[in-house]
PDB file of N, CA, C and O in Angstrom:
ATOM      1  N   MET A   1       4.018  20.483  16.681  1.00 93.00           N
ATOM      2  CA  MET A   1       3.026  20.672  16.368  1.00 93.00           C
ATOM      3  C   MET A   1       2.394  19.539  15.621  1.00 93.00           C
ATOM      4  O   MET A   1       3.480  19.740  14.234  1.00 93.00           O
ATOM      5  N   PRO A   2       1.654  18.220  14.816  1.00 97.00           N
ATOM      6  CA  PRO A   2       1.144  18.083  14.408  1.00 97.00           C
ATOM      7  C   PRO A   2       1.493  18.783  12.706  1.00 97.00           C
ATOM      8  O   PRO A   2       0.333  19.298  13.128  1.00 97.00           O
ATOM      9  N   GLU A   3       1.601  18.040  12.317  1.00 98.00           N
ATOM     10  CA  GLU A   3       1.231  18.478  10.527  1.00 98.00           C
ATOM     11  C   GLU A   3       0.362  16.945  10.002  1.00 98.00           C
ATOM     12  O   GLU A   3       0.294  16.120   9.917  1.00 98.00           O
ATOM     13  N   VAL A   4      -0.808  17.886   9.851  1.00 98.00           N
ATOM     14  CA  VAL A   4      -2.212  17.032   9.307  1.00 98.00           C
ATOM     15  C   VAL A   4      -2.314  18.424   8.221  1.00 98.00           C
ATOM     16  O   VAL A   4      -2.180  18.361   7.908  1.00 98.00           O
ATOM     17  N   THR A   5      -3.391  17.012   7.181  1.00 98.00           N
ATOM     18  CA  THR A   5      -3.914  17.082   5.873  1.00 98.00           C
ATOM     19  C   THR A   5      -5.131  16.991   6.088  1.00 98.00           C
ATOM     20  O   THR A   5      -6.362  16.413   6.786  1.00 98.00           O
ATOM     21  N   ILE A   6      -5.999  18.109   5.480  1.00 98.00           N
ATOM     22  CA  ILE A   6      -7.589  17.963   5.531  1.00 98.00           C
ATOM     23  C   ILE A   6      -7.551  18.145   3.846  1.00 98.00           C
ATOM     24  O   ILE A   6      -7.455  18.723   3.423  1.00 98.00           O
ATOM     25  N   ARG A   7      -9.508  18.018   4.222  1.00 98.00           N
ATOM     26  CA  ARG A   7     -10.047  16.861   2.929  1.00 98.00           C
ATOM     27  C   ARG A   7     -10.987  18.318   2.207  1.00 98.00           C
ATOM     28  O   ARG A   7     -12.291  18.471   3.595  1.00 98.00           O
ATOM     29  N   TYR A   8     -11.028  18.949   1.834  1.00 98.00           N
ATOM     30  CA  TYR A   8     -12.321  19.414   1.395  1.00 98.00           C
ATOM     31  C   TYR A   8     -13.061  19.221  -0.105  1.00 98.00           C
ATOM     32  O   TYR A   8     -12.581  18.738  -0.382  1.00 98.00           O
ATOM     33  N   PHE A   9     -14.072  19.417   0.508  1.00 97.00           N
ATOM     34  CA  PHE A   9     -15.856  18.674  -0.076  1.00 97.00           C
ATOM     35  C   PHE A   9     -16.388  19.315  -0.245  1.00 97.00           C
ATOM     36  O   PHE A   9     -16.642  20.276   0.051  1.00 97.00           O
ATOM     37  N   ALA A  10     -17.642  19.531  -1.865  1.00 95.00           N
ATOM     38  CA  ALA A  10     -18.155  20.635  -1.743  1.00 95.00           C
ATOM     39  C   ALA A  10     -17.874  21.570  -2.166  1.00 95.00           C
ATOM     40  O   ALA A  10     -16.910  22.129  -1.752  1.00 95.00           O
ATOM     41  N   ALA A  11     -18.845  22.619  -0.804  1.00 95.00           N
ATOM     42  CA  ALA A  11     -19.365  23.615  -0.729  1.00 95.00           C
ATOM     43  C   ALA A  11     -17.824  24.643   0.050  1.00 95.00           C
ATOM     44  O   ALA A  11     -17.031  25.667  -0.093  1.00 95.00           O
ATOM     45  N   ALA A  12     -17.017  23.515   0.965  1.00 97.00           N
ATOM     46  CA  ALA A  12     -15.847  24.507   0.836  1.00 97.00           C
ATOM     47  C   ALA A  12     -14.889  23.556  -0.508  1.00 97.00           C
ATOM     48  O   ALA A  12     -13.844  24.562   0.497  1.00 97.00           O
ATOM     49  N   ARG A  13     -14.715  23.100  -0.603  1.00 97.00           N
ATOM     50  CA  ARG A  13     -13.567  22.701  -1.555  1.00 97.00           C
ATOM     51  C   ARG A  13     -13.869  23.804  -1.967  1.00 97.00           C
ATOM     52  O   ARG A  13     -13.011  24.462  -2.556  1.00 97.00           O
ATOM     53  N   SER A  14     -14.482  24.491  -2.687  1.00 96.00           N
ATOM     54  CA  SER A  14     -15.282  25.556  -3.667  1.00 96.00           C
ATOM     55  C   SER A  14     -14.546  26.743  -2.811  1.00 96.00           C
ATOM     56  O   SER A  14     -13.792  27.431  -3.641  1.00 96.00           O
ATOM     57  N   ALA A  15     -14.789  26.995  -1.922  1.00 97.00           N
ATOM     58  CA  ALA A  15     -14.395  28.405  -0.822  1.00 97.00           C
ATOM     59  C   ALA A  15     -12.565  28.445  -0.612  1.00 97.00           C
ATOM     60  O   ALA A  15     -12.643  29.193  -0.905  1.00 97.00           O
ATOM     61  N   ALA A  16     -12.460  26.258  -0.983  1.00 98.00           N
ATOM     62  CA  ALA A  16     -11.068  26.327  -0.483  1.00 98.00           C
ATOM     63  C   ALA A  16     -10.273  27.140  -1.410  1.00 98.00           C
ATOM     64  O   ALA A  16      -8.959  27.576  -1.495  1.00 98.00           O
ATOM     65  N   GLY A  17     -10.689  26.809  -2.842  1.00 97.00           N
ATOM     66  CA  GLY A  17      -9.776  27.207  -4.497  1.00 97.00           C
ATOM     67  C   GLY A  17      -9.020  26.126  -4.066  1.00 97.00           C
ATOM     68  O   GLY A  17      -8.170  25.836  -5.702  1.00 97.00           O
ATOM     69  N   GLU A  18      -9.486  24.694  -3.473  1.00 98.00           N
ATOM     70  CA  GLU A  18      -8.266  23.039  -3.685  1.00 98.00           C
ATOM     71  C   GLU A  18      -9.099  22.328  -2.839  1.00 98.00           C
ATOM     72  O   GLU A  18      -9.571  22.596  -2.323  1.00 98.00           O
ATOM     73  N   SER A  19      -8.657  21.599  -3.237  1.00 98.00           N
ATOM     74  CA  SER A  19      -8.712  19.824  -2.429  1.00 98.00           C
ATOM     75  C   SER A  19      -8.405  19.161  -1.714  1.00 98.00           C
ATOM     76  O   SER A  19      -9.493  19.245  -0.385  1.00 98.00           O
ATOM     77  N   THR A  20      -7.443  20.126  -0.625  1.00 98.00           N
ATOM     78  CA  THR A  20      -6.656  19.716   0.047  1.00 98.00           C
ATOM     79  C   THR A  20      -5.828  20.583   0.260  1.00 98.00           C
ATOM     80  O   THR A  20      -4.801  21.807  -0.504  1.00 98.00           O
ATOM     81  N   ALA A  21      -5.695  20.599   1.699  1.00 98.00           N
ATOM     82  CA  ALA A  21      -4.023  21.595   2.437  1.00 98.00           C
ATOM     83  C   ALA A  21      -3.448  20.695   3.226  1.00 98.00           C
ATOM     84  O   ALA A  21      -4.512  20.538   4.368  1.00 98.00           O
ATOM     85  N   THR A  22      -2.547  21.464   4.040  1.00 98.00           N
ATOM     86  CA  THR A  22      -1.652  20.557   4.826  1.00 98.00           C
ATOM     87  C   THR A  22      -1.139  21.765   5.732  1.00 98.00           C
ATOM     88  O   THR A  22      -1.115  23.280   4.975  1.00 98.00           O
ATOM     89  N   ALA A  23      -1.428  21.765   6.994  1.00 98.00           N
ATOM     90  CA  ALA A  23      -1.232  22.606   7.984  1.00 98.00           C
ATOM     91  C   ALA A  23      -0.395  21.825   9.723  1.00 98.00           C
ATOM     92  O   ALA A  23      -1.013  20.774   9.891  1.00 98.00           O
ATOM     93  N   ARG A  24       0.059  23.512  10.325  1.00 98.00           N
ATOM     94  CA  ARG A  24       0.191  22.368  11.589  1.00 98.00           C
ATOM     95  C   ARG A  24      -0.901  22.900  12.636  1.00 98.00           C
ATOM     96  O   ARG A  24      -1.135  24.283  12.655  1.00 98.00           O
ATOM     97  N   ALA A  25      -1.903  21.711  13.128  1.00 98.00           N
ATOM     98  CA  ALA A  25      -2.500  21.994  14.465  1.00 98.00           C
ATOM     99  C   ALA A  25      -2.559  20.330  15.166  1.00 98.00           C
ATOM    100  O   ALA A  25      -2.638  19.923  15.331  1.00 98.00           O
ATOM    101  N   ALA A  26      -2.742  21.953  16.383  1.00 98.00           N
ATOM    102  CA  ALA A  26      -2.813  20.360  17.565  1.00 98.00           C
ATOM    103  C   ALA A  26      -4.476  20.123  17.866  1.00 98.00           C
ATOM    104  O   ALA A  26      -4.273  18.404  18.215  1.00 98.00           O
ATOM    105  N   SER A  27      -5.285  20.817  17.682  1.00 98.00           N
ATOM    106  CA  SER A  27      -7.025  20.528  17.071  1.00 98.00           C
ATOM    107  C   SER A  27      -7.760  20.578  16.367  1.00 98.00           C
ATOM    108  O   SER A  27      -7.137  20.999  15.795  1.00 98.00           O
ATOM    109  N   VAL A  28      -8.883  20.162  16.029  1.00 98.00           N
ATOM    110  CA  VAL A  28      -9.521  20.524  15.337  1.00 98.00           C
ATOM    111  C   VAL A  28      -9.425  21.314  15.078  1.00 98.00           C
ATOM    112  O   VAL A  28      -9.656  22.360  14.256  1.00 98.00           O
ATOM    113  N   LYS A  29      -9.918  22.516  16.007  1.00 98.00           N
ATOM    114  CA  LYS A  29     -10.460  23.696  15.840  1.00 98.00           C
ATOM    115  C   LYS A  29      -9.739  24.692  15.494  1.00 98.00           C
ATOM    116  O   LYS A  29      -9.720  26.056  14.840  1.00 98.00           O
ATOM    117  N   GLU A  30      -8.077  24.031  15.968  1.00 98.00           N
ATOM    118  CA  GLU A  30      -6.996  24.836  15.519  1.00 98.00           C
ATOM    119  C   GLU A  30      -6.777  24.182  13.922  1.00 98.00           C
ATOM    120  O   GLU A  30      -6.453  26.104  13.745  1.00 98.00           O
ATOM    121  N   LEU A  31      -7.046  24.320  13.191  1.00 98.00           N
ATOM    122  CA  LEU A  31      -7.127  23.705  12.024  1.00 98.00           C
ATOM    123  C   LEU A  31      -7.508  24.536  11.007  1.00 98.00           C
ATOM    124  O   LEU A  31      -7.786  24.874  10.394  1.00 98.00           O
ATOM    125  N   VAL A  32      -8.977  24.939  12.312  1.00 98.00           N
ATOM    126  CA  VAL A  32      -9.847  24.949  11.233  1.00 98.00           C
ATOM    127  C   VAL A  32      -9.801  26.644  11.188  1.00 98.00           C
ATOM    128  O   VAL A  32      -9.146  27.364  10.199  1.00 98.00           O
ATOM    129  N   GLY A  33      -9.434  27.108  12.075  1.00 98.00           N
ATOM    130  CA  GLY A  33      -8.397  28.901  11.425  1.00 98.00           C
ATOM    131  C   GLY A  33      -7.465  29.297  11.420  1.00 98.00           C
ATOM    132  O   GLY A  33      -6.979  29.748  10.978  1.00 98.00           O
ATOM    133  N   THR A  34      -6.174  28.130  11.253  1.00 98.00           N
ATOM    134  CA  THR A  34      -5.418  28.221  10.648  1.00 98.00           C
ATOM    135  C   THR A  34      -5.932  27.844   9.281  1.00 98.00           C
ATOM    136  O   THR A  34      -5.094  28.787   8.697  1.00 98.00           O
ATOM    137  N   VAL A  35      -5.903  27.556   8.366  1.00 98.00           N
ATOM    138  CA  VAL A  35      -6.575  26.750   6.947  1.00 98.00           C
ATOM    139  C   VAL A  35      -7.897  28.824   6.115  1.00 98.00           C
ATOM    140  O   VAL A  35      -7.534  28.147   5.398  1.00 98.00           O
ATOM    141  N   SER A  36      -8.625  29.000   7.374  1.00 97.00           N
ATOM    142  CA  SER A  36      -9.598  29.886   7.201  1.00 97.00           C
ATOM    143  C   SER A  36      -9.092  31.638   7.492  1.00 97.00           C
ATOM    144  O   SER A  36      -9.432  31.798   7.273  1.00 97.00           O
ATOM    145  N   GLU A  37      -7.557  31.758   8.418  1.00 97.00           N
ATOM    146  CA  GLU A  37      -7.081  32.626   8.098  1.00 97.00           C
ATOM    147  C   GLU A  37      -6.999  33.939   6.939  1.00 97.00           C
ATOM    148  O   GLU A  37      -6.997  33.356   6.297  1.00 97.00           O
ATOM    149  N   GLY A  38      -7.979  34.315   6.967  1.00 97.00           N
ATOM    150  CA  GLY A  38      -7.668  35.533   5.660  1.00 97.00           C
ATOM    151  C   GLY A  38      -8.557  35.356   5.082  1.00 97.00           C
ATOM    152  O   GLY A  38      -8.767  35.906   3.747  1.00 97.00           O
ATOM    153  N   ARG A  39      -9.350  34.095   5.059  1.00 97.00           N
ATOM    154  CA  ARG A  39     -10.198  33.764   4.101  1.00 97.00           C
ATOM    155  C   ARG A  39     -11.759  33.748   4.630  1.00 97.00           C
ATOM    156  O   ARG A  39     -12.584  32.132   5.148  1.00 97.00           O
ATOM    157  N   PRO A  40     -12.800  34.800   4.744  1.00 97.00           N
ATOM    158  CA  PRO A  40     -13.995  34.742   5.532  1.00 97.00           C
ATOM    159  C   PRO A  40     -14.441  33.890   5.097  1.00 97.00           C
ATOM    160  O   PRO A  40     -15.628  33.109   5.568  1.00 97.00           O
ATOM    161  N   GLU A  41     -15.165  33.250   3.287  1.00 97.00           N
ATOM    162  CA  GLU A  41     -16.104  32.693   3.039  1.00 97.00           C
ATOM    163  C   GLU A  41     -15.508  31.610   3.782  1.00 97.00           C
ATOM    164  O   GLU A  41     -16.365  30.029   4.174  1.00 97.00           O
ATOM    165  N   LEU A  42     -14.144  31.059   3.796  1.00 98.00           N
ATOM    166  CA  LEU A  42     -13.715  29.581   3.602  1.00 98.00           C
ATOM    167  C   LEU A  42     -13.547  29.606   4.930  1.00 98.00           C
ATOM    168  O   LEU A  42     -14.776  28.780   5.599  1.00 98.00           O
ATOM    169  N   ALA A  43     -14.032  30.743   6.246  1.00 98.00           N
ATOM    170  CA  ALA A  43     -14.698  30.567   7.855  1.00 98.00           C
ATOM    171  C   ALA A  43     -16.309  29.514   7.722  1.00 98.00           C
ATOM    172  O   ALA A  43     -16.016  29.317   8.824  1.00 98.00           O
ATOM    173  N   ARG A  44     -16.652  31.354   6.977  1.00 97.00           N
ATOM    174  CA  ARG A  44     -18.138  30.698   6.678  1.00 97.00           C
ATOM    175  C   ARG A  44     -17.942  29.559   6.639  1.00 97.00           C
ATOM    176  O   ARG A  44     -19.262  27.863   7.413  1.00 97.00           O
ATOM    177  N   VAL A  45     -18.459  29.059   5.540  1.00 97.00           N
ATOM    178  CA  VAL A  45     -18.637  27.500   5.692  1.00 97.00           C
ATOM    179  C   VAL A  45     -17.999  27.034   5.932  1.00 97.00           C
ATOM    180  O   VAL A  45     -18.509  25.642   6.720  1.00 97.00           O
ATOM    181  N   LEU A  46     -16.794  26.693   6.912  1.00 98.00           N
ATOM    182  CA  LEU A  46     -15.680  25.713   7.561  1.00 98.00           C
ATOM    183  C   LEU A  46     -16.215  25.959   8.526  1.00 98.00           C
ATOM    184  O   LEU A  46     -16.876  24.300   9.559  1.00 98.00           O
ATOM    185  N   GLY A  47     -17.521  27.058   9.411  1.00 97.00           N
ATOM    186  CA  GLY A  47     -18.365  26.372  10.493  1.00 97.00           C
ATOM    187  C   GLY A  47     -19.635  25.752  10.620  1.00 97.00           C
ATOM    188  O   GLY A  47     -19.749  25.734  12.011  1.00 97.00           O
ATOM    189  N   ILE A  48     -20.028  25.661   9.750  1.00 96.00           N
ATOM    190  CA  ILE A  48     -21.261  24.981   9.149  1.00 96.00           C
ATOM    191  C   ILE A  48     -20.881  23.501   8.706  1.00 96.00           C
ATOM    192  O   ILE A  48     -21.765  22.489   8.815  1.00 96.00           O
ATOM    193  N   CYS A  49     -19.933  22.842   9.049  1.00 97.00           N
ATOM    194  CA  CYS A  49     -18.672  21.517   8.711  1.00 97.00           C
ATOM    195  C   CYS A  49     -18.991  19.852   9.698  1.00 97.00           C
ATOM    196  O   CYS A  49     -19.437  20.953  11.264  1.00 97.00           O
ATOM    197  N   THR A  50     -19.086  19.024   9.083  1.00 97.00           N
ATOM    198  CA  THR A  50     -19.561  18.317   9.787  1.00 97.00           C
ATOM    199  C   THR A  50     -17.283  17.369   9.674  1.00 97.00           C
ATOM    200  O   THR A  50     -17.265  17.893   8.672  1.00 97.00           O
ATOM    201  N   PHE A  51     -16.577  17.018  10.260  1.00 98.00           N
ATOM    202  CA  PHE A  51     -15.556  16.954  10.585  1.00 98.00           C
ATOM    203  C   PHE A  51     -15.401  15.065  10.680  1.00 98.00           C
ATOM    204  O   PHE A  51     -15.889  14.661  12.191  1.00 98.00           O
ATOM    205  N   LEU A  52     -14.332  14.869  10.148  1.00 98.00           N
ATOM    206  CA  LEU A  52     -14.214  13.486   9.870  1.00 98.00           C
ATOM    207  C   LEU A  52     -13.032  13.168  10.466  1.00 98.00           C
ATOM    208  O   LEU A  52     -12.636  14.337   9.900  1.00 98.00           O
ATOM    209  N   LEU A  53     -12.131  12.363  11.156  1.00 98.00           N
ATOM    210  CA  LEU A  53     -10.630  12.689  11.271  1.00 98.00           C
ATOM    211  C   LEU A  53     -10.760  10.647  11.448  1.00 98.00           C
ATOM    212  O   LEU A  53     -11.342  10.402  11.576  1.00 98.00           O
ATOM    213  N   ASP A  54      -9.456  10.711  10.647  1.00 96.00           N
ATOM    214  CA  ASP A  54      -8.463   9.790   9.981  1.00 96.00           C
ATOM    215  C   ASP A  54     -10.731   8.923  10.280  1.00 96.00           C
ATOM    216  O   ASP A  54     -10.421   7.606  10.278  1.00 96.00           O
ATOM    217  N   GLY A  55     -12.053   9.267   9.373  1.00 96.00           N
ATOM    218  CA  GLY A  55     -13.173   8.525   9.133  1.00 96.00           C
ATOM    219  C   GLY A  55     -14.146   8.124  10.177  1.00 96.00           C
ATOM    220  O   GLY A  55     -15.125   7.661  10.482  1.00 96.00           O
ATOM    221  N   GLU A  56     -13.347   8.975  11.208  1.00 97.00           N
ATOM    222  CA  GLU A  56     -14.433   9.324  12.559  1.00 97.00           C
ATOM    223  C   GLU A  56     -15.279  10.674  12.347  1.00 97.00           C
ATOM    224  O   GLU A  56     -13.969  11.228  12.643  1.00 97.00           O
ATOM    225  N   ARG A  57     -16.147  10.532  12.548  1.00 98.00           N
ATOM    226  CA  ARG A  57     -16.707  12.206  13.757  1.00 98.00           C
ATOM    227  C   ARG A  57     -16.677  12.875  14.438  1.00 98.00           C
ATOM    228  O   ARG A  57     -16.120  11.171  15.595  1.00 98.00           O
ATOM    229  N   VAL A  58     -15.566  13.835  14.412  1.00 98.00           N
ATOM    230  CA  VAL A  58     -15.429  14.101  15.731  1.00 98.00           C
ATOM    231  C   VAL A  58     -15.982  15.668  16.069  1.00 98.00           C
ATOM    232  O   VAL A  58     -16.151  15.954  15.309  1.00 98.00           O
ATOM    233  N   ASP A  59     -15.163  16.485  17.562  1.00 97.00           N
ATOM    234  CA  ASP A  59     -16.323  17.764  17.231  1.00 97.00           C
ATOM    235  C   ASP A  59     -14.959  17.887  17.505  1.00 97.00           C
ATOM    236  O   ASP A  59     -13.655  18.185  17.064  1.00 97.00           O
ATOM    237  N   LEU A  60     -14.985  19.655  17.605  1.00 97.00           N
ATOM    238  CA  LEU A  60     -13.791  21.096  17.357  1.00 97.00           C
ATOM    239  C   LEU A  60     -12.762  20.153  18.412  1.00 97.00           C
ATOM    240  O   LEU A  60     -11.561  20.820  17.760  1.00 97.00           O
ATOM    241  N   ASP A  61     -12.682  20.267  19.527  1.00 98.00           N
ATOM    242  CA  ASP A  61     -11.814  19.699  20.903  1.00 98.00           C
ATOM    243  C   ASP A  61     -10.674  18.512  20.297  1.00 98.00           C
ATOM    244  O   ASP A  61     -10.049  18.548  20.889  1.00 98.00           O
ATOM    245  N   ALA A  62     -11.045  17.952  19.159  1.00 98.00           N
ATOM    246  CA  ALA A  62     -10.483  16.539  18.656  1.00 98.00           C
ATOM    247  C   ALA A  62      -8.429  16.556  18.378  1.00 98.00           C
ATOM    248  O   ALA A  62      -8.970  17.800  17.822  1.00 98.00           O
ATOM    249  N   PRO A  63      -8.513  15.991  19.188  1.00 98.00           N
ATOM    250  CA  PRO A  63      -6.149  16.495  19.522  1.00 98.00           C
ATOM    251  C   PRO A  63      -6.376  15.197  17.465  1.00 98.00           C
ATOM    252  O   PRO A  63      -6.590  14.876  17.556  1.00 98.00           O
ATOM    253  N   LEU A  64      -4.784  16.771  17.322  1.00 98.00           N
ATOM    254  CA  LEU A  64      -4.483  15.722  16.348  1.00 98.00           C
ATOM    255  C   LEU A  64      -3.821  15.609  16.692  1.00 98.00           C
ATOM    256  O   LEU A  64      -2.503  15.458  17.162  1.00 98.00           O
ATOM    257  N   SER A  65      -3.084  13.935  15.946  1.00 98.00           N
ATOM    258  CA  SER A  65      -1.852  13.805  15.679  1.00 98.00           C
ATOM    259  C   SER A  65      -1.067  13.785  13.882  1.00 98.00           C
ATOM    260  O   SER A  65      -2.014  14.582  12.620  1.00 98.00           O
ATOM    261  N   GLU A  66       0.365  13.404  14.436  1.00 98.00           N
ATOM    262  CA  GLU A  66       1.061  13.793  13.436  1.00 98.00           C
ATOM    263  C   GLU A  66       0.624  13.200  12.422  1.00 98.00           C
ATOM    264  O   GLU A  66       0.174  11.507  11.709  1.00 98.00           O
ATOM    265  N   GLY A  67       0.603  13.744  10.568  1.00 97.00           N
ATOM    266  CA  GLY A  67      -0.464  12.517   9.674  1.00 97.00           C
ATOM    267  C   GLY A  67      -1.370  12.055   9.911  1.00 97.00           C
ATOM    268  O   GLY A  67      -2.279  11.588   8.462  1.00 97.00           O
ATOM    269  N   ALA A  68      -2.599  12.991  10.696  1.00 98.00           N
ATOM    270  CA  ALA A  68      -3.823  13.272  10.610  1.00 98.00           C
ATOM    271  C   ALA A  68      -4.093  13.018   9.121  1.00 98.00           C
ATOM    272  O   ALA A  68      -3.872  14.360   9.400  1.00 98.00           O
ATOM    273  N   LEU A  69      -5.909  12.392   8.465  1.00 98.00           N
ATOM    274  CA  LEU A  69      -6.737  13.351   7.882  1.00 98.00           C
ATOM    275  C   LEU A  69      -7.549  13.931   8.437  1.00 98.00           C
ATOM    276  O   LEU A  69      -9.011  12.872   9.236  1.00 98.00           O
ATOM    277  N   VAL A  70      -7.725  15.128   8.086  1.00 98.00           N
ATOM    278  CA  VAL A  70      -9.111  15.085   8.389  1.00 98.00           C
ATOM    279  C   VAL A  70     -10.739  15.687   7.626  1.00 98.00           C
ATOM    280  O   VAL A  70      -9.871  16.457   6.525  1.00 98.00           O
ATOM    281  N   ASP A  71     -11.773  15.568   7.232  1.00 98.00           N
ATOM    282  CA  ASP A  71     -12.458  14.923   5.550  1.00 98.00           C
ATOM    283  C   ASP A  71     -13.718  16.685   6.472  1.00 98.00           C
ATOM    284  O   ASP A  71     -13.739  16.521   7.534  1.00 98.00           O
ATOM    285  N   ALA A  72     -13.244  17.747   6.248  1.00 98.00           N
ATOM    286  CA  ALA A  72     -14.443  19.022   5.600  1.00 98.00           C
ATOM    287  C   ALA A  72     -16.086  18.755   5.056  1.00 98.00           C
ATOM    288  O   ALA A  72     -15.276  18.814   4.253  1.00 98.00           O
ATOM    289  N   LEU A  73     -16.683  18.284   6.132  1.00 97.00           N
ATOM    290  CA  LEU A  73     -18.612  18.597   5.234  1.00 97.00           C
ATOM    291  C   LEU A  73     -19.343  19.137   4.923  1.00 97.00           C
ATOM    292  O   LEU A  73     -19.938  18.823   6.154  1.00 97.00           O
ATOM    293  N   PRO A  74     -19.154  20.659   4.510  1.00 95.00           N
ATOM    294  CA  PRO A  74     -20.215  21.029   4.313  1.00 95.00           C
ATOM    295  C   PRO A  74     -22.038  19.741   4.070  1.00 95.00           C
ATOM    296  O   PRO A  74     -21.907  19.052   3.531  1.00 95.00           O
ATOM    297  N   PRO A  75     -22.485  20.640   5.084  1.00 90.00           N
ATOM    298  CA  PRO A  75     -24.062  20.193   4.749  1.00 90.00           C
ATOM    299  C   PRO A  75     -24.730  19.233   3.734  1.00 90.00           C
ATOM    300  O   PRO A  75     -23.696  20.824   2.634  1.00 90.00           O
ATOM    301  N   PHE A  76     -24.685  18.436   2.579  1.00 79.00           N
ATOM    302  CA  PHE A  76     -25.730  18.691   1.335  1.00 79.00           C
ATOM    303  C   PHE A  76     -26.743  18.463   1.224  1.00 79.00           C
ATOM    304  O   PHE A  76     -28.058  18.370   2.658  1.00 79.00           O
ATOM    305  N   ALA A  77     -27.330  18.602  -0.360  1.00 61.00           N
ATOM    306  CA  ALA A  77     -28.313  18.836  -0.154  1.00 61.00           C
ATOM    307  C   ALA A  77     -29.006  17.597  -1.422  1.00 61.00           C
ATOM    308  O   ALA A  77     -27.618  17.446  -1.761  1.00 61.00           O
ATOM    309  N   GLY A  78     -30.322  17.601  -1.666  1.00 57.00           N
ATOM    310  CA  GLY A  78     -30.499  16.697  -1.900  1.00 57.00           C
ATOM    311  C   GLY A  78     -31.501  15.603  -1.624  1.00 57.00           C
ATOM    312  O   GLY A  78     -32.118  15.684  -0.390  1.00 57.00           O
ATOM    313  N   GLY A  79     -31.655  13.911  -2.716  1.00 53.00           N
ATOM    314  CA  GLY A  79     -33.011  13.262  -1.830  1.00 53.00           C
ATOM    315  C   GLY A  79     -32.493  12.062  -1.820  1.00 53.00           C
ATOM    316  O   GLY A  79     -32.069  11.115  -2.535  1.00 53.00           O
TER     317      GLY A  79
END
C-alpha cells in the first residue's frame, strides 16, 4: 500500500489538531477512514470535504500512488 500525505485546511486542520499526516492507503476513501479512525470530529469534517490529489479534484474512489499529496478542503464561508 502506498504511503501518502494528507494536508488539512481550515476546520479539518482544527479537527485533526495538525496540518499534515502520513498514512498508507490505496484510495482517498481508505485514507479518510485511516486518518479518522477513532476521531469522530475529524470523520465528520472529512465527510463534507472536497479532496484534491496532487492539485486535481478527485472523488473518494480515486486511487493513490506512493508519495501522493491529498488536500482536504472543507466548505469555506465568506464572500
